[in-house]
Structure formats: structure tokens, C-alpha cells
Amino acid sequence: MRKLINGKGIDLGVCYYPEHWEESLWAEDLDRMLEAGLGTVRIGEFAWSLIEPREGEYTYDFFDRFLELALEKGMRVIFCTPTATPPAWLTEKYPEVLNADMEGNLIRHGSRRHYNYNSSVYQRLCCNIVEKSASHYAKHPAVVGWQLDNEFNCERDTFYSESDTEAFRCFLQEKYGTLDELNRAWGTVFWNQTYTEWTEIYVPRKTNTNSNNPHQMLDYYRFISDSVCRFAKMQADIIRKYAKEGDFITHNGMFANIDYQRLGRESLDVLMYDSYPDFGYELDTYSPADIMRDRKWSRNLSEVRAVSPNFGIMEQQSGANGWNTRMEAPTPRPGQITLWTIQSIAHGADFVSYFRWRTARFGTEMYWHGILDYSGRENRRLREVREISRKIAAMQEISGSKYDAKVGIVKDYDNIWDSQLDRWHGRVEHFSQKNLFEAMELLHVPFDFVYLENHVTLESLRQYEVLFYPHGVILDRERTALLEEYVAAGGKLVMGCRTGYKDMDGHCVADFLPGLAAKLSGTDVQEYTFVPPDEGRVMADWDGVAIEAAVFNDLLAPVGENAEVLARYTSSYYAGTPALVRNRFGKGEAYYFGGAFALDTAKVFLDKLGVADPWGDVISLPESCEIAVRRGAEATYLFVLNYLAQPAQLLLKRAVKNLWTAAEETGEVVLEGYGVKVYVL
Ligand code: GAL
């Protein structure tokens, strides 16, 4: 994938809906955007009817006029394919394009994303509108890039239409070849589910017990992702025929049931993300106990970075959240638009486009505020955006620099999807993912997500001193071999309970656990149990440090001369049994921990493995502030972000340059509430 958005500096932009406003406002709007430093607009993602108002009838003049004006003003344009919202004439004439719920009820026209990816009729009509749009608009000099659709799988990430069932059968035929093989992989002998014809197979349906066959479910998630990827590629292949040299293709994520690694590889030049940290303050879900609130978006941004090291933000929060039916959240407080913009950039964004210019006066999203309110009058948020533009102008040298992390959290889609459908897996996975992220944040450990897939090389893993693969329940030989190579070459790998107990079909292995990871971990799991609820917290002792072994416990024994017990359980009937084994493997070390990772446990691991607070010799700062680091060819940039309303006390242990003021700072420094600093090292 291409490294930079158009290869030039950090850009700001804004989402605009020319169809929502009187045409007489366009010129003034574009002038005001440019004056505020917003040089790119994204348009057209829901505007199918403006190009094809009736089947086979095309009208290009609306966007022609807009593009001409953009060109005249010097505004760059990201044009979208409008396939997220098929028009009423289309769904009325071809109801087979609609998605359905699990009971088979059609998802009707009247909102958005009501289509399914697999209807051949919809695919034909989409190819047609994409071909018409790209062949007409792509050559326009104002156009610099293309967005495919809008937020694949947003709002609804499961598909149960008849077209999906037909496509699911093809997907399975291709995967398994024979029904015998499918019956084996799905374990259909259990509860007499054996299939004798392909036509007996459906996407998951309502069943008694509300449980579908788990192996079918795993394939179903793989199938949804496959459907999205094929749908995206179908569009990207058309756009590539017409796009000018240098124009990019992107998509705005990220949502469930999509393998973004594949989507990116097959169809995109760069991945973008829609970042709405104000959800951290949503009225119905806000919890004062959640110390991460808007800071959680750093985790999402790290997910985007795992696909595109330098990515874009297509929609960055600039006003209050709110549909008229849900998702109410307060207006960003002074400083928060800046904080969230720099949060994106700190994590690798080289393009940030705000959502949206003017707040819609009608429709479901009339409370989802943009920079301007309904009247368009000058306001505090626009003043803050102007100020951000000045800051961005002074930090152009950062573009293209890479996020710097020595710790990785390993993931793969088979395990992500298995943890969605399997409660035993889900309990440990969600618990550990949350706590590992929080521990890294609180101990100021920049980290990356690292996806274990065919395209990952040993070289790319070796940049990490420590990898956590908290619950690699499903393992295959290739992934295990790569992890073995990583450790043998000197890496440290930490695995948690339940590793390796399933194969790629999601069957439990008949081997001794942790299955394929037995050799690498030097560990034998002799028994296992959920932490009994009446037991309280199960603890283990690691050289005098008490760590919790939460949620689930594997009772361990070391195997082989390189394996040693580092910690033993101190509670429950298995007190005295090993809870943590370290295996020296080649030049590195594999750790097998018998529990899921509680917050304090994760902190102890980071500390004992020597990766906590890696910038501690430069700065000390309170837990409430995040640090992020981008490394360029010439310099290293240290971002400090304060997510609280209260000022934070920083201690700079050596003189560093403030990127915005160019002044040297050292010693005690106060960072104001919601404040941000960027230091050049
Ligand atoms: C995004 C979407 C936008 C808008 C925004 C606010 O998910 O891409 O079209 O809906 O949220 O709801």
C-alpha cells in the first residue's frame, strides 16, 4: 500500500454535502474552508440519485458544477462511490438487493446500508454507477482520490438475504470441494446436522437454543469478510481504469467482520478511519469509572495503523454526536478538537478531514454536529480548527514518519471471529485485550497491533522486543512456525491461557495443550478451569510480586531443560501449581501464563520484561497523559496528550524543543487541560 496520502505533507480537509445546501452557498463555503486551512473536501458518498435519478438515466451536471468551482477555488476533492445508499427506485424494483435479518425480514429503504454484498443484480448496478462516475469524474483535475462506498459493515455487519445464502454455498464449495469435507470440518455428526445436498446449507438461521453450529459460524464470519473484500475490489478495479496517476483509492473503516489486511492489500492505496472520540462521553454509556473514555480511540487508531502505517482520518469529530434517535454526546469542549486531531496524527495519520462542515438541518443526523451549526455563523469550533491548521502547517516535517513501538499485540482474524462466537474464548480475549491496552497506556508504552497472516515476515516481527499473543486459541503450523522463528531470533513472546486448543476449523485438538505451541512454550497444560466465582481473585506469586491470574486458569508443568517455573498459584485448590513458565528458545524467551491478563498483571509483565515506560529518561508524566512517538529520518517526535480537564504536571529530564514554539523546554512543565505538546528529540 502507498505510504503517504499523495506523498505531500499533512493535509486537513472536511466532509461536505453540496446536495444539502443551496448552490449559492457553495462558493462562500469553499472560501471559508480554505481560509480555515481545510484544503480537501470529500463528497458524494450518499448521492447515487444525483448521478442516476432513474435507472439508466445519468446526470453529471450537479457534481460537474461543484468540481469546476472546487478547481477554481483550488480545493482538492475526494469523490466517493455512492453504493452505501441505493436509491428507492432501485430497491423497489429489485428487492433482492436488500439485506435481511436472521429471520429473513428484509431491511427496507429509509435509512442506509440496507443492501447485501452478494446480490448479482446489486453488483451489476454498482459496477454500472461506479463505471459511470469514474469514467466521468476521475479525469477532473480537482479530484485527488476516491473513497469506496462508506463504512462497510457499519450499523449492520451480518447478512442473511437469499443472495447471501447462495454465495455462502459457493464460498463453501470452493473451500471444501466436497460435502464430506464440509461435514467433517463442521462436525455435523454432532446433533445429526449432516448435509446431503449443498442446497440444504444456509447462512445462520434462527435455531432452537439460538446457537448455530460453531464451525459454520466461523466460516460465516470468514464469508462476510470475503464478501466485503470482493465487493470492494469489484469497485476498485473499475476506478483504477480511470483514476489519474497519483490519485488514491481509500475506504473509511473500521467495523466488525472485515479482514482489513486483505481489503487494504487488494483494493486500497491507503486506509482511512472515522474517529469519533466523543463516544467516550456518550450520555447512555458514559461511566466515570472508565478511565480511558476518549483515549480508547488510540487503540482504534493503532488498529488502522496495522493496515496503513501512515493512514488518513476521513471523518474526525468536530461537533457533538447525535442522531435524533440515539448516540447523544456533548459538544467537544475547548481544546478537545485539537486533542483528538493530534491524537490521530500522533498515531500515524497524515491526513485529517473533519466531519462535517455544516450541521445537517434535516434527517436522522441533524444533531450530529459539524464544525458549523445550522446557520453557518462563525463559532468557537471553527476558531479552534483555524488554530489547528496553524499548528499543522508548522509540523509538516512529521508527515511520513513512523509510529515507534517496541511492543506488539499479536492478532489474527480467525481468533477475533472465534472470540465473537465462542463465549469461553470471548471471556478471556476481551478481558485481556482491554487490560493490555490500558496497561500500555498507563505505563506509557507505545505499542502496535501486529496481524499474523501470510504476508507477515520475520523481519517485520523483529522490530518488537516483546510480543503479546494473549489467547491464540486457534493456531496453525505456519503461524506457529513464524512465532518460533521470532523467539529463536531473540524475541520475547508472551502467551496467555487457552493458547493452541483449537485448529483452523475451530475443533478442539486432541493433543496435549497448548497444542501446536507446546514446543515453543515448553509447557504442558495438565488441567484447566474457569476461576471459580466463589474463589475470589486467584493469585500467583512471581518472585515476591503477587499477580492475579484472572478469568480462567491453566494448571501448568514445565517441559524440557530450558523451561523454568517463574510463578506459582497461591490460591484455590491448585495453590503451588505452576502459573507461569518461561522457556528459553534459541536466542529468545517464550512465556506461558496460565491466566487472562488483569490490568495489574499486564503492568507487571511490562515491567519485568523491561519495556515499561521506555521514554522515562526523557519525561515523566502522570498516568492520565498519553505519550506517542513518531520517528522520522531526521528527528523523533514525542507527543504528549492530556485527556483530562485538569492541567497535568510534566517533568522533562532533558532539554527538548517544542515543535510549535521552537523554544527549548526542560524541568517542570504544566500541560493545560485537554492540552497537547509535540517535542522534537
Ligand atoms: C459515520 C458516517 C457518517 C456519519 C457519521 C455520524 O459513521 O460515515 O456518514 O453518519 O458517522 O453519524
XYZ file of C-alpha atoms and ligand atoms in Angstrom:
693
model
C 0.000 0.000 0.000
C 1.135 3.518 -0.683
C 2.873 5.127 2.280
C 1.531 8.658 2.134
C -1.600 10.412 1.049
C -0.375 11.915 -2.221
C 3.116 11.935 -0.755
C 2.945 15.520 0.404
C 2.838 16.705 3.986
C -0.004 16.537 6.456
C -3.296 17.777 4.998
C -6.522 18.848 6.600
C -9.906 18.515 4.962
C -13.609 18.381 5.653
C -16.644 16.350 4.614
C -19.124 18.339 2.583
C -22.581 17.604 1.239
C -23.232 20.093 -1.581
C -26.623 18.419 -2.054
C -27.720 19.533 1.430
C -27.296 23.248 0.747
C -28.380 25.938 -1.652
C -25.943 26.098 -4.511
C -25.497 29.784 -3.800
C -23.687 28.815 -0.562
C -21.032 26.652 -2.203
C -18.561 29.360 -3.155
C -18.716 31.008 0.255
C -18.354 27.631 1.976
C -15.301 26.688 -0.082
C -13.711 30.080 0.556
C -14.274 29.746 4.284
C -12.902 26.210 4.374
C -9.762 27.282 2.567
C -9.385 30.279 4.826
C -9.526 27.886 7.792
C -6.797 25.713 6.260
C -9.040 22.905 5.038
C -7.767 22.101 1.553
C -9.641 18.899 0.699
C -13.339 18.032 0.645
C -14.929 14.624 0.488
C -18.208 14.481 -1.431
C -20.807 12.208 -2.920
C -20.905 9.099 -0.742
C -24.690 9.071 -0.418
C -25.579 10.787 -3.688
C -26.478 7.995 -6.129
C -29.706 9.672 -7.218
C -27.873 12.812 -8.242
C -25.977 10.821 -10.862
C -28.605 8.231 -11.762
C -32.008 9.648 -10.790
C -33.805 6.856 -12.637
C -32.454 3.540 -13.886
C -30.188 4.105 -16.868
C -30.610 7.914 -16.843
C -27.403 9.790 -15.988
C -26.976 13.409 -14.967
C -23.470 14.640 -14.288
C -24.045 18.382 -14.196
C -24.549 18.742 -10.430
C -21.102 17.447 -9.473
C -19.596 18.934 -12.654
C -20.599 22.346 -11.367
C -19.226 21.588 -7.932
C -15.926 20.254 -9.283
C -15.493 23.280 -11.534
C -15.980 25.557 -8.561
C -13.572 23.486 -6.471
C -10.986 23.743 -9.225
C -11.448 27.479 -9.488
C -11.014 27.872 -5.726
C -8.080 25.462 -5.507
C -9.923 22.869 -3.401
C -8.949 19.195 -3.740
C -11.791 16.676 -3.874
C -12.143 13.090 -2.715
C -15.001 11.612 -4.713
C -16.955 8.642 -3.380
C -18.820 5.768 -4.914
C -22.418 6.112 -3.695
C -23.142 2.445 -3.091
C -23.863 2.700 0.661
C -27.313 4.087 -0.150
C -29.055 2.514 -3.135
C -31.912 4.716 -4.355
C -35.604 3.997 -3.770
C -36.227 3.222 -7.445
C -33.583 0.519 -7.209
C -34.685 -1.276 -4.074
C -38.337 -1.055 -5.092
C -37.690 -2.654 -8.474
C -35.063 -5.135 -7.239
C -35.879 -6.103 -3.635
C -33.339 -8.928 -3.866
C -30.587 -6.339 -3.326
C -31.798 -5.749 0.246
C -30.166 -7.236 3.303
C -32.321 -9.293 5.666
C -32.294 -10.024 9.366
C -31.762 -13.519 10.698
C -35.465 -14.279 10.452
C -35.405 -13.338 6.796
C -37.247 -9.998 7.124
C -35.952 -7.569 4.552
C -34.097 -4.458 5.717
C -36.016 -1.735 3.925
C -35.238 1.537 2.240
C -35.369 4.578 4.546
C -32.048 4.572 6.368
C -28.733 3.442 4.901
C -26.546 0.390 4.318
C -29.661 -1.661 3.560
C -28.102 -3.687 0.753
C -26.307 -7.030 0.643
C -22.903 -7.528 -0.999
C -23.817 -10.682 -2.882
C -26.843 -9.860 -4.989
C -25.692 -10.179 -8.602
C -28.272 -7.536 -9.512
C -26.791 -5.114 -6.987
C -23.273 -5.910 -8.116
C -24.265 -5.163 -11.732
C -25.929 -1.871 -10.786
C -22.960 -0.889 -8.590
C -20.450 -1.671 -11.325
C -22.528 0.471 -13.586
C -22.720 3.541 -11.308
C -19.024 3.219 -10.429
C -18.095 2.941 -14.109
C -20.257 5.952 -14.975
C -18.901 8.043 -12.075
C -15.257 7.125 -12.527
C -15.244 7.460 -16.308
C -16.838 10.879 -15.999
C -15.305 12.427 -12.876
C -11.911 10.751 -12.380
C -10.188 12.815 -15.029
C -11.261 16.063 -13.412
C -8.186 17.904 -12.125
C -9.846 18.757 -8.801
C -10.258 15.064 -7.960
C -7.326 13.643 -5.978
C -8.727 10.399 -4.650
C -11.654 8.004 -4.359
C -13.481 6.574 -1.391
C -15.185 3.216 -1.926
C -18.725 3.144 -0.553
C -18.964 4.374 3.055
C -18.080 2.406 6.175
C -18.564 -1.183 5.048
C -20.433 -3.111 7.787
C -21.293 -0.011 9.818
C -24.556 -0.373 11.727
C -25.094 -3.922 10.435
C -22.339 -6.474 9.992
C -24.330 -9.653 9.363
C -26.147 -10.632 6.181
C -28.985 -13.078 5.775
C -30.500 -12.421 2.351
C -31.158 -15.175 -0.163
C -28.214 -13.936 -2.241
C -26.002 -14.395 0.794
C -27.101 -17.962 1.238
C -26.364 -18.708 -2.425
C -22.963 -17.030 -2.213
C -22.218 -18.817 1.071
C -22.761 -22.159 -0.674
C -20.309 -21.159 -3.444
C -17.787 -19.970 -0.859
C -18.048 -23.312 0.926
C -17.888 -25.355 -2.270
C -14.709 -23.575 -3.194
C -13.273 -24.037 0.269
C -14.214 -27.670 0.863
C -14.794 -29.184 -2.583
C -16.990 -31.950 -1.231
C -19.825 -32.171 1.229
C -17.952 -34.910 3.071
C -15.158 -32.474 3.760
C -17.614 -29.780 4.877
C -19.409 -32.256 7.135
C -16.079 -33.160 8.698
C -14.993 -29.547 9.178
C -18.333 -28.549 10.674
C -18.545 -31.645 12.829
C -22.081 -32.172 11.570
C -22.246 -35.665 13.026
C -22.912 -33.809 16.274
C -26.706 -33.411 16.752
C -27.376 -35.026 13.391
C -26.628 -31.966 11.279
C -25.139 -33.879 8.329
C -25.737 -32.271 4.920
C -26.504 -34.366 1.863
C -27.026 -31.545 -0.691
C -25.378 -28.111 -0.914
C -28.852 -26.580 -1.129
C -29.537 -27.724 2.451
C -26.928 -25.226 3.673
C -27.911 -21.680 4.660
C -26.330 -18.696 6.300
C -27.019 -19.000 10.039
C -30.750 -19.041 10.746
C -32.882 -18.864 13.821
C -32.494 -22.194 15.563
C -33.811 -23.679 18.709
C -31.382 -22.725 21.534
C -30.305 -19.724 19.418
C -26.960 -21.419 18.858
C -25.720 -22.225 15.398
C -23.001 -24.758 14.670
C -19.757 -23.033 15.832
C -17.709 -24.178 12.839
C -20.384 -22.911 10.474
C -20.310 -19.591 12.362
C -16.547 -19.310 11.998
C -16.878 -19.881 8.263
C -19.790 -17.450 8.148
C -17.630 -14.610 9.536
C -14.904 -15.525 7.059
C -17.550 -15.436 4.356
C -18.831 -11.970 5.328
C -15.295 -10.630 5.173
C -14.767 -12.333 1.825
C -17.984 -10.737 0.528
C -16.867 -7.250 1.599
C -13.411 -7.691 0.101
C -14.792 -8.907 -3.213
C -17.341 -6.084 -3.332
C -14.611 -3.504 -2.672
C -12.272 -4.989 -5.270
C -15.009 -5.019 -7.852
C -15.274 -1.229 -7.430
C -11.546 -0.562 -7.080
C -10.774 -2.445 -10.300
C -13.141 -0.153 -12.188
C -11.801 3.044 -10.632
C -8.207 2.056 -11.408
C -9.037 2.078 -15.121
C -9.875 5.770 -14.929
C -8.017 7.291 -11.963
C -5.288 9.761 -12.821
C -1.710 8.897 -11.964
C -1.186 9.628 -8.266
C -4.848 9.629 -7.240
C -5.564 7.237 -4.408
C -8.303 4.772 -3.566
C -9.334 4.570 0.055
C -12.120 3.446 2.325
C -13.235 4.651 5.749
C -13.370 1.938 8.458
C -13.212 0.163 10.840
C -16.038 -2.267 11.590
C -16.557 -5.889 12.512
C -16.275 -8.964 10.320
C -13.816 -7.488 7.832
C -10.255 -8.582 7.243
C -8.818 -5.116 6.658
C -5.403 -6.549 5.863
C -6.858 -8.245 2.811
C -9.144 -5.334 1.949
C -6.179 -2.990 2.019
C -3.901 -5.269 0.040
C -6.441 -5.970 -2.681
C -8.199 -2.666 -3.120
C -6.759 0.340 -1.300
C -3.775 2.643 -1.542
C -4.352 3.778 1.986
C -6.893 3.033 4.714
C -8.788 5.836 6.407
C -10.720 5.829 9.655
C -13.669 7.749 11.044
C -12.613 8.896 14.503
C -15.328 9.920 16.958
C -13.759 10.003 20.435
C -16.783 11.927 21.735
C -18.424 8.481 22.065
C -16.302 8.303 25.221
C -18.754 10.829 26.670
C -21.973 9.356 25.216
C -24.842 10.019 27.638
C -26.184 6.455 27.755
C -22.877 4.649 28.110
C -20.655 7.138 29.946
C -19.090 5.660 33.018
C -16.917 7.732 35.343
C -15.074 4.501 36.169
C -13.844 4.166 32.604
C -10.544 5.973 32.786
C -9.904 5.503 29.075
C -13.001 7.307 27.671
C -11.815 9.138 24.511
C -8.312 7.743 24.989
C -9.652 4.366 23.813
C -9.571 5.803 20.313
C -5.817 5.385 20.469
C -6.464 1.657 20.360
C -8.657 2.057 17.271
C -6.030 4.234 15.632
C -3.446 1.529 16.334
C -5.714 -0.919 14.510
C -5.783 1.382 11.479
C -2.013 1.725 11.637
C -1.714 -2.076 11.469
C -3.085 -1.777 7.918
C -1.628 1.572 6.797
C 1.413 2.767 8.767
C 0.510 6.270 7.603
C -3.226 6.496 7.306
C -5.915 9.123 6.945
C -8.851 10.214 9.053
C -11.768 10.689 6.720
C -14.141 11.840 9.455
C -12.683 13.481 12.541
C -15.012 14.624 15.303
C -15.671 18.358 15.218
C -19.033 18.708 16.970
C -21.460 16.897 19.245
C -22.577 13.336 18.476
C -26.218 12.631 17.956
C -28.794 11.068 15.738
C -32.337 12.065 16.584
C -32.776 8.522 17.933
C -29.515 7.736 19.724
C -25.829 8.389 20.448
C -26.180 11.751 22.211
C -22.935 13.245 23.473
C -21.809 16.732 24.465
C -20.186 19.316 22.250
C -16.396 18.956 22.285
C -15.024 21.213 24.984
C -12.465 23.888 24.160
C -9.270 22.063 23.250
C -10.809 18.681 22.532
C -10.972 19.041 18.742
C -7.266 19.826 18.863
C -6.568 16.967 21.256
C -8.411 14.431 19.096
C -6.852 15.715 15.869
C -3.358 15.430 17.311
C -4.252 12.030 18.788
C -4.867 10.881 15.206
C -1.650 12.409 13.922
C 0.361 11.082 16.852
C -0.748 7.587 15.863
C 0.267 7.937 12.220
C -2.394 9.965 10.398
C -1.038 12.184 7.630
C -4.459 13.447 6.583
C -7.313 14.573 8.813
C -10.695 15.529 7.427
C -13.401 16.801 9.765
C -16.947 15.583 9.840
C -18.631 17.789 8.680
C -18.600 21.408 7.522
C -22.170 22.481 8.309
C -24.509 20.523 10.554
C -27.409 18.993 8.601
C -30.694 20.849 9.155
C -32.796 17.763 8.470
C -32.619 13.992 8.593
C -31.536 11.426 11.148
C -28.209 13.181 11.750
C -29.457 16.683 12.466
C -27.784 16.584 15.888
C -24.508 15.164 14.604
C -22.727 18.464 14.583
C -20.037 19.553 12.233
C -17.704 22.494 12.593
C -20.518 24.965 11.939
C -24.016 24.938 13.369
C -27.145 25.268 11.226
C -26.764 28.962 10.489
C -23.164 28.692 9.405
C -22.148 31.614 11.622
C -18.578 31.958 12.851
C -18.129 29.979 16.071
C -15.684 28.632 18.649
C -15.157 25.316 16.859
C -14.195 27.000 13.604
C -11.771 29.225 15.503
C -10.235 26.121 17.047
C -9.933 24.455 13.626
C -8.191 27.550 12.303
C -5.745 27.329 15.171
C -5.187 23.616 14.454
C -4.377 24.479 10.824
C -1.684 26.846 12.001
C -0.227 24.101 14.164
C -0.354 21.566 11.348
C 1.346 23.992 8.983
C 4.220 24.100 11.450
C 4.524 20.321 11.671
C 4.718 19.291 8.016
C 8.083 17.641 8.603
C 6.299 14.926 10.570
C 4.496 13.522 7.558
C 5.735 10.105 6.552
C 7.419 9.480 9.897
C 6.534 6.163 11.510
C 4.952 5.376 14.837
C 7.631 3.970 17.072
C 6.824 0.894 19.158
C 8.898 -1.849 20.712
C 5.934 -3.869 21.918
C 3.321 -5.576 19.766
C -0.016 -7.214 20.449
C -0.431 -10.094 18.023
C -3.815 -10.684 16.447
C -5.387 -12.667 13.653
C -8.892 -12.732 12.259
C -9.559 -16.410 12.961
C -9.133 -15.743 16.655
C -11.017 -12.444 16.557
C -14.002 -14.174 14.965
C -13.745 -17.243 17.164
C -13.814 -14.995 20.228
C -17.042 -13.423 18.904
C -18.869 -16.711 18.610
C -17.307 -18.680 21.468
C -18.022 -17.475 24.998
C -15.136 -19.361 26.603
C -12.730 -17.738 24.210
C -14.515 -14.377 24.278
C -14.304 -14.029 28.038
C -10.526 -14.242 28.201
C -9.896 -12.398 24.940
C -11.948 -9.302 25.664
C -10.701 -9.095 29.223
C -7.031 -9.336 28.249
C -7.273 -7.043 25.227
C -8.810 -4.305 27.331
C -6.275 -4.634 30.114
C -3.202 -4.956 27.933
C -4.208 -1.779 26.134
C -4.833 0.074 29.380
C -1.597 -1.143 30.927
C 0.382 0.077 27.908
C -1.369 3.432 28.056
C -0.871 3.910 31.779
C 2.790 2.861 31.691
C 3.369 4.983 28.584
C 4.356 2.072 26.374
C 3.725 2.809 22.678
C 2.594 -0.420 21.013
C 1.414 -1.730 17.654
C -1.106 -4.360 16.705
C 0.589 -6.984 14.582
C -1.559 -9.215 12.384
C -0.323 -12.749 11.924
C -1.086 -13.528 8.343
C 0.699 -14.941 5.333
C 2.251 -11.631 4.424
C 3.959 -11.036 7.749
C 7.670 -11.672 7.714
C 10.145 -12.405 10.456
C 11.748 -9.067 9.632
C 8.597 -7.140 10.463
C 8.189 -9.006 13.765
C 11.784 -8.458 14.786
C 11.287 -4.741 15.320
C 9.419 -5.689 18.516
C 11.294 -6.619 21.648
C 8.181 -8.118 23.167
C 5.067 -9.574 21.570
C 1.912 -10.447 23.488
C -0.333 -13.051 21.860
C -2.747 -13.186 24.764
C -5.025 -16.010 23.686
C -4.040 -17.532 20.365
C -6.704 -20.185 20.773
C -6.667 -21.159 17.106
C -3.195 -21.935 15.834
C -1.910 -23.313 12.579
C 1.519 -24.578 11.637
C 2.597 -21.536 9.605
C 1.759 -19.012 12.304
C 3.343 -21.133 14.994
C 6.478 -21.559 12.880
C 6.748 -17.795 12.425
C 6.404 -17.212 16.160
C 9.067 -19.860 16.781
C 11.401 -18.078 14.363
C 10.718 -14.765 16.093
C 11.601 -16.156 19.502
C 14.559 -18.148 18.202
C 15.923 -14.908 16.744
C 15.863 -13.244 20.169
C 12.271 -12.047 20.653
C 10.190 -12.374 23.784
C 6.724 -13.801 23.285
C 4.057 -13.821 25.999
C 1.135 -16.217 25.646
C -1.830 -16.482 27.986
C -4.200 -19.256 28.962
C -6.139 -21.241 26.375
C -3.427 -20.939 23.728
C -3.500 -23.546 20.980
C -6.543 -25.586 21.968
C -8.285 -25.268 18.593
C -7.419 -25.930 14.962
C -8.418 -23.812 11.948
C -11.852 -25.442 11.779
C -12.407 -24.423 15.376
C -12.228 -28.028 16.619
C -10.542 -28.671 19.937
C -7.291 -30.521 19.334
C -6.746 -33.999 20.745
C -3.109 -33.156 21.570
C -1.687 -32.195 24.930
C -2.213 -28.448 25.383
C -1.133 -25.871 24.377
C -1.259 -27.908 21.175
C 0.974 -26.522 18.462
C 2.521 -24.102 20.957
C 3.749 -26.895 23.233
C 7.276 -26.936 21.832
C 7.699 -23.162 21.833
C 6.247 -22.687 25.298
C 7.979 -25.633 26.961
C 4.724 -26.035 28.827
C 2.222 -28.759 29.452
C -1.289 -27.752 30.495
C -2.362 -30.580 32.750
C -5.716 -29.269 33.830
C -7.781 -26.140 33.381
C -10.788 -24.346 34.830
C -12.655 -21.082 34.881
C -11.755 -19.175 38.001
C -14.464 -20.441 40.343
C -16.722 -17.471 41.145
C -16.683 -18.296 44.867
C -12.884 -18.284 44.878
C -12.453 -14.503 44.590
C -9.294 -13.416 42.813
C -6.884 -16.248 42.091
C -3.349 -15.019 42.678
C 0.096 -16.242 41.789
C 3.496 -15.318 43.156
C 6.136 -14.129 40.694
C 9.355 -13.619 42.632
C 7.554 -11.974 45.509
C 5.159 -9.988 43.331
C 1.526 -11.068 43.614
C -0.199 -11.208 40.239
C -3.786 -12.069 39.526
C -4.460 -14.980 37.172
C -7.908 -13.838 36.141
C -10.944 -15.403 34.469
C -9.503 -18.800 33.524
C -6.612 -20.874 34.796
C -4.405 -23.367 33.026
C -2.507 -25.517 35.531
C 0.980 -25.817 34.138
C 4.053 -28.023 34.197
C 7.400 -27.109 32.608
C 8.668 -29.452 29.887
C 12.293 -29.804 28.856
C 15.525 -28.477 30.236
C 15.046 -24.910 29.003
C 11.713 -24.415 30.742
C 11.525 -22.974 34.242
C 8.689 -22.068 36.550
C 8.566 -18.333 37.265
C 5.330 -18.156 39.220
C 3.039 -20.496 41.114
C -0.613 -20.146 42.061
C -1.078 -19.118 45.669
C -4.823 -19.615 45.921
C -7.502 -22.194 45.200
C -7.106 -25.970 45.281
C -4.207 -25.660 42.850
C -2.037 -23.454 45.078
C 1.581 -24.442 44.469
C 0.954 -25.429 40.829
C 2.981 -23.509 38.207
C 1.147 -20.465 36.793
C 3.929 -19.049 34.620
C 6.587 -20.904 32.663
C 9.471 -19.346 30.787
C 11.079 -21.359 28.034
C 14.409 -20.285 26.588
C 14.081 -20.987 22.883
C 17.012 -20.173 20.612
C 18.138 -16.668 21.495
C 14.767 -15.620 22.904
C 12.193 -16.478 25.541
C 8.613 -17.719 25.407
C 6.391 -17.074 28.416
C 3.267 -19.109 29.074
C 0.942 -17.581 31.654
C -1.944 -19.669 32.951
C -4.456 -16.835 33.301
C -6.005 -13.937 31.432
C -4.278 -10.581 31.907
C -5.703 -8.346 34.623
C -4.600 -4.718 34.484
C -2.041 -5.010 37.281
C -0.809 -8.324 35.911
C -0.237 -6.783 32.493
C 1.687 -3.954 34.165
C 3.909 -6.456 35.985
C 4.672 -8.234 32.700
C 5.638 -4.961 31.020
C 7.813 -4.072 33.965
C 9.529 -7.450 34.366
C 10.158 -7.766 30.643
C 11.876 -4.388 30.681
C 9.575 -2.481 28.343
C 7.614 -0.264 30.763
C 7.983 3.500 30.393
C 10.538 3.419 27.543
C 10.756 7.236 27.399
C 11.245 7.549 31.142
C 14.727 9.031 30.747
C 13.246 11.941 28.765
C 9.976 12.653 30.506
C 7.909 11.639 33.465
C 4.213 12.308 33.321
C 1.000 11.296 35.093
C -0.971 8.204 34.062
C -3.701 10.470 32.731
C -1.479 11.604 29.849
C -0.621 9.518 26.815
C 2.654 9.568 25.007
C 3.078 8.596 21.373
C 6.236 8.722 19.317
C 6.799 9.126 15.578
C 10.259 8.573 14.201
C 11.390 10.321 11.022
C 14.663 10.210 9.130
C 15.880 13.425 10.745
C 14.158 13.546 14.104
C 11.952 11.793 16.628
C 8.681 13.419 17.681
C 7.294 12.862 21.147
C 3.593 13.660 21.542
C 2.122 14.258 24.995
C -1.678 14.287 25.212
C -3.681 15.268 28.283
C -7.191 13.759 28.182
C -8.372 15.401 31.393
C -9.861 18.835 32.002
C -7.278 19.410 34.764
C -3.734 20.562 33.977
C -1.015 17.895 34.136
C 2.449 18.248 35.597
C 5.234 17.022 33.301
C 8.878 16.659 34.181
C 11.301 16.976 31.288
C 14.548 15.353 32.280
C 16.497 16.974 29.498
C 16.021 19.982 27.241
C 13.746 19.247 24.291
C 12.394 21.500 21.581
C 8.704 22.359 21.490
C 7.770 21.898 17.838
C 5.216 24.720 17.821
C 7.078 27.394 19.730
C 10.595 26.241 18.755
C 11.515 27.008 22.396
C 13.604 24.606 24.458
C 11.707 23.208 27.436
C 13.149 21.446 30.432
C 12.271 20.640 34.044
C 8.730 21.056 35.333
C 6.211 21.971 32.679
C 2.440 22.334 33.021
C 0.283 20.900 30.270
C -3.148 22.513 30.349
C -6.401 20.527 30.455
C -7.017 18.772 27.093
C -3.610 20.146 26.112
C -1.097 18.697 23.686
C 2.654 19.087 23.271
C 4.875 17.881 20.483
C 8.578 17.706 21.298
C 11.385 17.180 18.824
C 14.120 14.888 20.078
C -20.098 7.909 10.308
C -20.592 8.002 8.874
C -21.088 9.382 8.514
C -21.954 9.905 9.592
C -21.197 9.929 10.902
C -22.011 10.458 12.060
O -20.271 6.618 10.795
O -19.602 7.634 7.958
O -21.818 9.295 7.316
O -23.061 9.084 9.682
O -20.808 8.627 11.231
O -23.079 9.618 12.401
